[in-house]
XYZ file of C-alpha atoms in Angstrom:
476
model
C -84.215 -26.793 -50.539
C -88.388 -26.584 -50.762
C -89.297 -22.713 -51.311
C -90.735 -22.231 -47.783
C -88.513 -24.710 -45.734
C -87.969 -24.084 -42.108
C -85.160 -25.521 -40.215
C -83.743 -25.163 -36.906
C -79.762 -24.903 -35.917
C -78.114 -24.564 -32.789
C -76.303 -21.106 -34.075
C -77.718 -18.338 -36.836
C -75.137 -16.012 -37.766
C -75.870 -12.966 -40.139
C -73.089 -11.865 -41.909
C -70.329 -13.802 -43.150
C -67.753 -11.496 -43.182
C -64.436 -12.404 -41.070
C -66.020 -11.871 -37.632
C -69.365 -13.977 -39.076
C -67.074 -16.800 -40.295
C -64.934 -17.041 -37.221
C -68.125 -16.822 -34.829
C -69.398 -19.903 -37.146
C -65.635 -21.284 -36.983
C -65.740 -21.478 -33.027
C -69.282 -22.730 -33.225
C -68.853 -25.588 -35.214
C -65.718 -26.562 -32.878
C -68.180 -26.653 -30.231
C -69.834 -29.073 -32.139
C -72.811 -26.797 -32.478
C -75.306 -26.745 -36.211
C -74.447 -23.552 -37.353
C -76.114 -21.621 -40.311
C -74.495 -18.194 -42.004
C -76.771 -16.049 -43.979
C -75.435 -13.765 -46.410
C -76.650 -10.928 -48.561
C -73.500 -10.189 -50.928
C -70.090 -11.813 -50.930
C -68.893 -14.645 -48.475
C -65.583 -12.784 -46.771
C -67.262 -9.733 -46.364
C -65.826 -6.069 -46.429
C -62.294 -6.746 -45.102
C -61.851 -9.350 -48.156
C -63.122 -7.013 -51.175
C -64.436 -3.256 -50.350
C -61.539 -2.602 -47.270
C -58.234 -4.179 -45.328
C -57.136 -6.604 -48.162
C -57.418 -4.267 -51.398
C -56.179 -1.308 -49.614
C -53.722 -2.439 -48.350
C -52.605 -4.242 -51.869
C -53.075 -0.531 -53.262
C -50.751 1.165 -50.494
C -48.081 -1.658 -50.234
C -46.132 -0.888 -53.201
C -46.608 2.780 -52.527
C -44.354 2.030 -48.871
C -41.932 -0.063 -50.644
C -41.210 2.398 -53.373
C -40.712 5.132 -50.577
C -38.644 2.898 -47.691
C -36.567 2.177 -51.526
C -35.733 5.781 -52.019
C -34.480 6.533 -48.915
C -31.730 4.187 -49.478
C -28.525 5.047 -51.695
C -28.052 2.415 -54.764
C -31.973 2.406 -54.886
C -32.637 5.570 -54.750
C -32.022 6.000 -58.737
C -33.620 2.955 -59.851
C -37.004 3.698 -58.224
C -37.725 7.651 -59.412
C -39.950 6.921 -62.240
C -44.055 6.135 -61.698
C -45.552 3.506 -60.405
C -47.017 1.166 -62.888
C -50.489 1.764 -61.768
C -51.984 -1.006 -63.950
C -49.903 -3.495 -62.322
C -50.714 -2.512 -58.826
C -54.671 -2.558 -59.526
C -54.236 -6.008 -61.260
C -52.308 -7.195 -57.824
C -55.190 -5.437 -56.154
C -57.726 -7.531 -58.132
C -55.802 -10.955 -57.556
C -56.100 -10.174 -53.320
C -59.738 -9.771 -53.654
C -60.271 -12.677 -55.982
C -61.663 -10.359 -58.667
C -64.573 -10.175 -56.312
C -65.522 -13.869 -56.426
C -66.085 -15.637 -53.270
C -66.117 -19.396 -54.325
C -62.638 -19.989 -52.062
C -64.682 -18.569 -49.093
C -67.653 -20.397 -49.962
C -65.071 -23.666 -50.084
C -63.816 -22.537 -46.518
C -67.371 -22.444 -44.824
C -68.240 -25.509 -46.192
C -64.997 -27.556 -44.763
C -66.373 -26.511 -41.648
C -69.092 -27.847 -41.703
C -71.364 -24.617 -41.928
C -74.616 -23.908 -44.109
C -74.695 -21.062 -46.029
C -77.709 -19.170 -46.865
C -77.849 -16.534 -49.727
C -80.228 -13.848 -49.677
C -81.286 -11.302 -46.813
C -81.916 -12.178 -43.469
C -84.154 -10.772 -41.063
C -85.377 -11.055 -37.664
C -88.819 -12.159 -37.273
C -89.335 -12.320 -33.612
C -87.205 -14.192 -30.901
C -84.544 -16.713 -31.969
C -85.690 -16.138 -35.885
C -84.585 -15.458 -39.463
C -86.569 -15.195 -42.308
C -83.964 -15.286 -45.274
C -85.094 -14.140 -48.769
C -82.829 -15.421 -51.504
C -81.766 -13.837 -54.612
C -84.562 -15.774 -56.826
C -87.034 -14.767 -54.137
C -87.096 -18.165 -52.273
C -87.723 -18.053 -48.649
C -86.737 -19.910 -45.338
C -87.063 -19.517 -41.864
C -84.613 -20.302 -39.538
C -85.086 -21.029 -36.101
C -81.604 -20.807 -33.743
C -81.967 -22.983 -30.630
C -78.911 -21.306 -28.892
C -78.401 -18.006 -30.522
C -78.308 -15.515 -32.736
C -75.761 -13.700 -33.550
C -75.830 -10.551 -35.637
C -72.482 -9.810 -37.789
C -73.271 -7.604 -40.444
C -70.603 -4.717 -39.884
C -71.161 -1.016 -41.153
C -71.181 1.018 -44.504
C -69.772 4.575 -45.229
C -71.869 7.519 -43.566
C -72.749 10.184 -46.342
C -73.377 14.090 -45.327
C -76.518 15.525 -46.043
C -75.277 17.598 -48.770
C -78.182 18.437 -51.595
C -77.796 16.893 -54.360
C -74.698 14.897 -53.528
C -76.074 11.247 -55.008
C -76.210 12.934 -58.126
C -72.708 14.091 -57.704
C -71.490 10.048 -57.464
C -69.145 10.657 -54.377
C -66.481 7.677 -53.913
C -67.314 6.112 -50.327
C -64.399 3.531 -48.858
C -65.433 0.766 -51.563
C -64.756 2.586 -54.786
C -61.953 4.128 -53.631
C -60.660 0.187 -52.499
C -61.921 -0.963 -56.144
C -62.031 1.613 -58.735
C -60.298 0.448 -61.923
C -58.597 3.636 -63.294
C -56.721 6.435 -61.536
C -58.485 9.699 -61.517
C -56.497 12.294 -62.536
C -57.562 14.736 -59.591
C -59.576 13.539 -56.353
C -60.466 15.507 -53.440
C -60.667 13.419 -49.980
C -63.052 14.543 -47.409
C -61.921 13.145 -43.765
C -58.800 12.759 -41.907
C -59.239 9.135 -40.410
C -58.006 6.371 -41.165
C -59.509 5.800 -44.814
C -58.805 9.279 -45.619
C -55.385 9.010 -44.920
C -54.603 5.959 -46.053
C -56.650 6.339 -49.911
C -54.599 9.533 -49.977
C -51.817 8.028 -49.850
C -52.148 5.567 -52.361
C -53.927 7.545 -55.133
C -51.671 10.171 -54.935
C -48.594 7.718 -55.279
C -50.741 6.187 -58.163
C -50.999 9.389 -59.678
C -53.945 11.539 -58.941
C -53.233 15.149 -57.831
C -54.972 14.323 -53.874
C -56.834 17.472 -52.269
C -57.572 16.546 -48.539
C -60.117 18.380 -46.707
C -60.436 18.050 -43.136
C -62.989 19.661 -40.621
C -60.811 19.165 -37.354
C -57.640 20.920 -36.510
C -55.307 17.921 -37.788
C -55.454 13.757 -38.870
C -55.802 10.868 -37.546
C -57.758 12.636 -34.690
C -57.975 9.321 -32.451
C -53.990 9.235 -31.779
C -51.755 11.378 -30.242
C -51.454 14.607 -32.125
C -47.989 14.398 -33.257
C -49.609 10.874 -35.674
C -51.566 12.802 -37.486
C -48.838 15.779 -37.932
C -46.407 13.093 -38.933
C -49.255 11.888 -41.797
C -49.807 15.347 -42.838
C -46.264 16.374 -43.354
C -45.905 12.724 -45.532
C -48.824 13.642 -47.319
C -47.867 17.073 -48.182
C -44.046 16.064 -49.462
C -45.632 13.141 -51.563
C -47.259 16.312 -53.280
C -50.747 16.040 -51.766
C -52.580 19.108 -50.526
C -53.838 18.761 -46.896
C -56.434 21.647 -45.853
C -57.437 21.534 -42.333
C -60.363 23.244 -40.529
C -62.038 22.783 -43.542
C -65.979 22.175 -44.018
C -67.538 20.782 -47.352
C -70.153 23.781 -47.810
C -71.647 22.154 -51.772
C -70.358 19.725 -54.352
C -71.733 19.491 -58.118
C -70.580 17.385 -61.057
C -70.345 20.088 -63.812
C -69.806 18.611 -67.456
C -68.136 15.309 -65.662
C -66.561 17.528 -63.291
C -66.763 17.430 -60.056
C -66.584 21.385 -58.286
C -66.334 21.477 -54.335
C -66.982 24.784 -52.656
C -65.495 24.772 -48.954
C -66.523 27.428 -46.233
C -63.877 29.442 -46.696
C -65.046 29.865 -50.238
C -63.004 27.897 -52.013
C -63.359 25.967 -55.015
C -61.850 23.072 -56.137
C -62.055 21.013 -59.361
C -61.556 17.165 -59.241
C -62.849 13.784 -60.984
C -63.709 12.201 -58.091
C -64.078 13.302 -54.922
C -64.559 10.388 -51.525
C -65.721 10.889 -48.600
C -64.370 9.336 -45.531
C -66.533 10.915 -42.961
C -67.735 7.598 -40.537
C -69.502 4.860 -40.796
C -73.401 3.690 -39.642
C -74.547 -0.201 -38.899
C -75.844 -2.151 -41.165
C -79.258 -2.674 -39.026
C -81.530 -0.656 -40.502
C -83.548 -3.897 -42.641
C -82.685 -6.577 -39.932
C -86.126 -6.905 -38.203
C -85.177 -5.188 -34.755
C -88.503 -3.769 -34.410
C -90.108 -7.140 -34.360
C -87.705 -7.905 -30.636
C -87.983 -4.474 -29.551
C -85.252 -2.728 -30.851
C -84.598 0.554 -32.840
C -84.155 -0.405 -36.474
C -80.697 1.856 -37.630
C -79.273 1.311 -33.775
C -76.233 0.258 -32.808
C -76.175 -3.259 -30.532
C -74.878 -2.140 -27.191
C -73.574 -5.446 -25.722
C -71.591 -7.284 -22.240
C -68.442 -7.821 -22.827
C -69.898 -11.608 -23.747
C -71.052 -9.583 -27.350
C -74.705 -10.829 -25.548
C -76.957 -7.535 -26.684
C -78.212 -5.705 -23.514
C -81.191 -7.630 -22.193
C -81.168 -10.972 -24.314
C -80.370 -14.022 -23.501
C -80.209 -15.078 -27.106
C -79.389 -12.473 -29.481
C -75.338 -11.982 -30.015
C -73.500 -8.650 -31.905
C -70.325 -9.140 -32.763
C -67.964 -6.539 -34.836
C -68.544 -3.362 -36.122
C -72.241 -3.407 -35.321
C -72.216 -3.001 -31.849
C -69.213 0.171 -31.839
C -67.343 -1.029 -29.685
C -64.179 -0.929 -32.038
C -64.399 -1.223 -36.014
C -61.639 -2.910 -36.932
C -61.535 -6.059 -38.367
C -59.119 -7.789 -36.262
C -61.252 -6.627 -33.252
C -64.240 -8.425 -34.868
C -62.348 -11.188 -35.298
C -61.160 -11.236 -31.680
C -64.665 -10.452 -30.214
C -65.873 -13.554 -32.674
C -63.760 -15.843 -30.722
C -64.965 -14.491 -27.465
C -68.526 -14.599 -28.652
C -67.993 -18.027 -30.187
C -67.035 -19.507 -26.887
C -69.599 -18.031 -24.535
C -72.263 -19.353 -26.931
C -70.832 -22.378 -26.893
C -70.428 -22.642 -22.891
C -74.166 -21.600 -22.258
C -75.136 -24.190 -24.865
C -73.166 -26.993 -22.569
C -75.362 -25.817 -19.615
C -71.419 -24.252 -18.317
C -73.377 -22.455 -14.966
C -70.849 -19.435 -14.756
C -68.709 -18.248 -17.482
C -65.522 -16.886 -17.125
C -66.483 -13.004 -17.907
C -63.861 -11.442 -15.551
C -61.362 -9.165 -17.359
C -59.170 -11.375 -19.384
C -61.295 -14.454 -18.920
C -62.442 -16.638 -21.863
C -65.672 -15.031 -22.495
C -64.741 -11.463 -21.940
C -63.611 -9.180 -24.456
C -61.312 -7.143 -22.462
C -59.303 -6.096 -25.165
C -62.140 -3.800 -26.720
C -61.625 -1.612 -23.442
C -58.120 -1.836 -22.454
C -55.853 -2.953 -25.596
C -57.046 -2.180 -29.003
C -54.355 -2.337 -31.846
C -54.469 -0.109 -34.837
C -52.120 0.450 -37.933
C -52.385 2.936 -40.343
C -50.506 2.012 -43.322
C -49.626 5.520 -44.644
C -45.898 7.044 -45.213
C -44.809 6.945 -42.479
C -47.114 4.045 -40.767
C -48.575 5.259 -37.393
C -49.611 2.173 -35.036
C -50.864 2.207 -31.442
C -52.358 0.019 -28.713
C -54.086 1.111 -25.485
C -54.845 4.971 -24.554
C -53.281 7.806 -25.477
C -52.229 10.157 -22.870
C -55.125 12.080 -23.296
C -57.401 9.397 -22.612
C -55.845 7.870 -19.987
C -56.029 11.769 -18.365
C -59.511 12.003 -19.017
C -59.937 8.682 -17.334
C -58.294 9.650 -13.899
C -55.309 7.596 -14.368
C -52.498 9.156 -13.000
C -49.965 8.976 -15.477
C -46.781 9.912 -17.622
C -46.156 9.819 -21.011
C -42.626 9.359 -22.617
C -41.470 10.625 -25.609
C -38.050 9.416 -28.055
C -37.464 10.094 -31.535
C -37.100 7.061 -33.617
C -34.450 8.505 -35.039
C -32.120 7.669 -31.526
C -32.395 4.433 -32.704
C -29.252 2.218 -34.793
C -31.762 0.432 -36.371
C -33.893 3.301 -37.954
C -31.098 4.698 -39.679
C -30.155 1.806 -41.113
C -33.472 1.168 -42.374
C -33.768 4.260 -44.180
C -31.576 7.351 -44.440
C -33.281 10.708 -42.867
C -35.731 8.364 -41.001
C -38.287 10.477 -38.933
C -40.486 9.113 -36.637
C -41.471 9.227 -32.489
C -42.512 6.988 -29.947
C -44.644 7.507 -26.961
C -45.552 4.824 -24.160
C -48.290 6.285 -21.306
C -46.842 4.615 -17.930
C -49.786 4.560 -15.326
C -47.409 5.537 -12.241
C -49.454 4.025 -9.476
C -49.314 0.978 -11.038
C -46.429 0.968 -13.287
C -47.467 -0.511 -16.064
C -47.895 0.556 -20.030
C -51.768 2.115 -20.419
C -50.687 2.814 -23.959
C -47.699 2.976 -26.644
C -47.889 5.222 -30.263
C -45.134 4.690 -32.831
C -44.852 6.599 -35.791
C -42.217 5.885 -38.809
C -41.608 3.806 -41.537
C -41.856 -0.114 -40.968
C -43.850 0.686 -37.576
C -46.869 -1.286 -38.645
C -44.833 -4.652 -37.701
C -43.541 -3.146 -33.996
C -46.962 -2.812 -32.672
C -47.410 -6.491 -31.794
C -44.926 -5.851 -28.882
C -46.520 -3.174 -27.362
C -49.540 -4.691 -27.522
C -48.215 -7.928 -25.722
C -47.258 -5.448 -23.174
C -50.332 -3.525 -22.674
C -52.889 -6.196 -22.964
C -50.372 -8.129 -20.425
C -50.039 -5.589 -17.825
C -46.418 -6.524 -18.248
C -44.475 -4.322 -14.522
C -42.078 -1.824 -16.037
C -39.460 -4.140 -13.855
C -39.659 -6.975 -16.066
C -39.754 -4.901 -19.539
C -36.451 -3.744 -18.286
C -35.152 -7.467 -18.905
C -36.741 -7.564 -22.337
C -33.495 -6.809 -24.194
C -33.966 -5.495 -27.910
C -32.071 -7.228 -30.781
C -29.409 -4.899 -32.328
C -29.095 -3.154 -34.349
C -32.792 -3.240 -34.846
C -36.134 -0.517 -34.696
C -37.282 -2.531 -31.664
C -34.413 -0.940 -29.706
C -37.010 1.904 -29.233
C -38.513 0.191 -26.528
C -34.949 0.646 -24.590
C -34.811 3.759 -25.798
C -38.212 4.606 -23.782
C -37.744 2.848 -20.612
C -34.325 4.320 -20.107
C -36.186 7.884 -20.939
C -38.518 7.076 -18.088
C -36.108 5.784 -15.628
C -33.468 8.720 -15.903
């Protein structure tokens, strides 16, 4: 390609993480000339810097716990993990940070990839500036659509750059466990890198401002976490600010608000995240450079006919599975208003309407135990004016959670709207939870009655017999 070469597509996508490749994927079905312009590695965050690596760190960490609650293993697994074997595992899921098996994917489907930085330069253009300084403009005739995700949200603490404060990707790819490291945040990456450097062998400190974790579930989640956290040997401080951090002689010293000081090697911080718009050319189509991309439930930004956000950017919900769901969505409304289709189906549930992001959003968090939920908590379906019930059971009432693991702990909570009698939302807690969400979320995003859920007979003796468990707590 010529250094100032200008060529048109149907479809520009920036970003070519998994919700950029599966908003090219559905384009190129369509039949439609798509290119995908990327500034670092093809796969994105979820591939190298978040979901895959984590999770590579955390699932031996699970394993090794489910093992010890279970007599004839419990002897054979007391000794440390081998920490160099789970970071080379780690390494093999992210391809030691080489895309070229991406790159192989995008290019069986028939999409061109750009390297370099894109940018809007007006309507329906990108100027991309590759990594030798070459330059081309790119011209969509259809759309645009904007997929470039988030990074990790620093405080404004003086002097903390000089401090060299983990964020989510060197905590996902650092190659040696620090001997202490002090967590700030009780989401889901605080949690979750807790739990698997402290099982890896760091001494964890967590700090959290709020009264508890995992803030976004029902409270008894995040007291779950905590008391995990705490009898893995990690120490959980809640209602605790950050007031300074310093690196001192290679150490790092944090002073809270209640005065105390704490000594680590590392310390991350797991505090939110901002979109990656700030270098993207808004300004030159009238929007606020930094912003987040409010959007219809199409992923068509507010007041463009043209110009698609899709994933984290537009905050509706970060997760990567929710990017890759509102991709699909996306995908297919750009392809429909390409045909000339006159009116789309955008009612909820339709084919170009991401309901989901409002009414049945799906999270794990792999921690021990796992805490997973779909849908609102009761809180939130209070707030909203639902009128509603929640039910509580221990897992623990269940045959197949103590055969899974002896002195399983765990609870279960569906929210039953009562007018309608249906499941608004469902929270499970315990070990092995991360794999029972999928029903719940079948029922939620369904609107399954409570009537027919009744007929939905569990398998014994398995965990899933919680869901009898509940509806038998709510009839009576």
């Amino acid at each position: 390609m010529t250094e100032t070469e200008s060529i048109a597509y149907d479809v520009v996508v920036l970003g070519a993480g998994p919700v950029g490749e599966n908003v090219a994927d559905r384009t190129r079905a369509a039949g439609l000339s798509t290119a995908v312009v990327e500034s670092e590695l093809v796969g994105g965050e979820c591939s190298y810097w978040a979901c895959m690596p984590s999770k590579a760190l955390l699932r031996p960490v699970i394993a090794r716990a489910d093992a010890r609650r279970l007599p004839g293993l419990r002897q054979a697994v007391q000794g440390p993990l081998d920490a160099a074997a789970v970071l080379a595992r780690r390494d093999d899921y992210t391809s030691h940070w080489h895309d070229d098996g991406q790159i192989r994917w995008l290019d069986g489907i028939g999409a061109v990839l750009y390297r370099g930085h894109g940018r809007l330069a007006g309507s329906r253009t990108v100027t991309v500036t590759g990594p030798q300084g070459e330059h081309h403009v790119l011209t969509a005739r259809h759309a645009v659509a904007v997929c470039t995700g988030t990074r990790a949200l620093l405080p404004g603490l003086p002097g903390l750059a000089d401090v060299g404060p983990w964020t989510s990707r060197e905590a996902t790819s650092a190659k040696t466990v620090p001997g202490r490291l002090v967590v700030v945040g009780g989401g889901v990456v605080a949690t979750e890198m807790a739990t698997a450097w402290q099982a890896l062998g760091s001494q964890v400190t967590v700090l959290v401002r709020g009264k508890g974790l995992l803030s976004r579930m029902e409270p008894f989640a995040g007291e779950l976490v905590a008391e995990g956290l705490t009898e893995a040997g990690a120490d959980v401080r809640t209602g605790t600010s950050v007031e300074s951090v310093t690196r001192e002689n290679g150490t790092v010293v944090v002073v809270t608000d209640k005065g105390d000081r704490i000594e680590a090697d590392e310390i991350l911080f797991a505090t939110g995240r901002a979109p990656r718009t700030d270098d993207l050319g808004l300004d030159t189509i009238g929007l606020e450079p930094g912003s987040w991309l409010p959007v219809d439930d199409s992923l068509r930004v507010t007041g463009s006919d043209w110009l698609y956000a899709v994933g984290d950017v537009n905050h509706r919900a970060l997760l990567t599975h929710q990017g890759k769901y509102q991709a699909r969505i996306a995908g297919a409304a750009i392809a429909a208003r390409a045909a000339g289709v006159p009116v789309l189906e955008t009612d909820p549930w339709g084919a170009h309407s991401a309901t989901a992001d409002h009414a049945a959003v799906p999270q794990v968090v792999f921690t021990d135990p796992e805490a997973a939920a779909v849908g609102l908590s009761l809180a939130e379906a209070e707030q909203a004016g639902h009128r509603v019930r929640g039910v509580d059971v221990e897992m623990s009432s269940v045959a197949g959670a103590g055969l899974y693991a002896d002195g399983y702990r765990g609870r279960a909570r569906m929210v039953v709207d009562l007018d309608r009698e249906i499941l608004l939302g469902v929270t499970l807690v315990g070990p092995g939870v991360g794999e029972l969400i999928h029903s719940a979320t079948v029922a939620v995003a369904g609107e399954v009655p409570i009537g027919r859920l009744w007929h939905a007979v569990p398998s014994y003796p398995t965990i899933s017999e919680v869901w009898l468990r509940l509806l038998e707590a709510y009839r009576g």
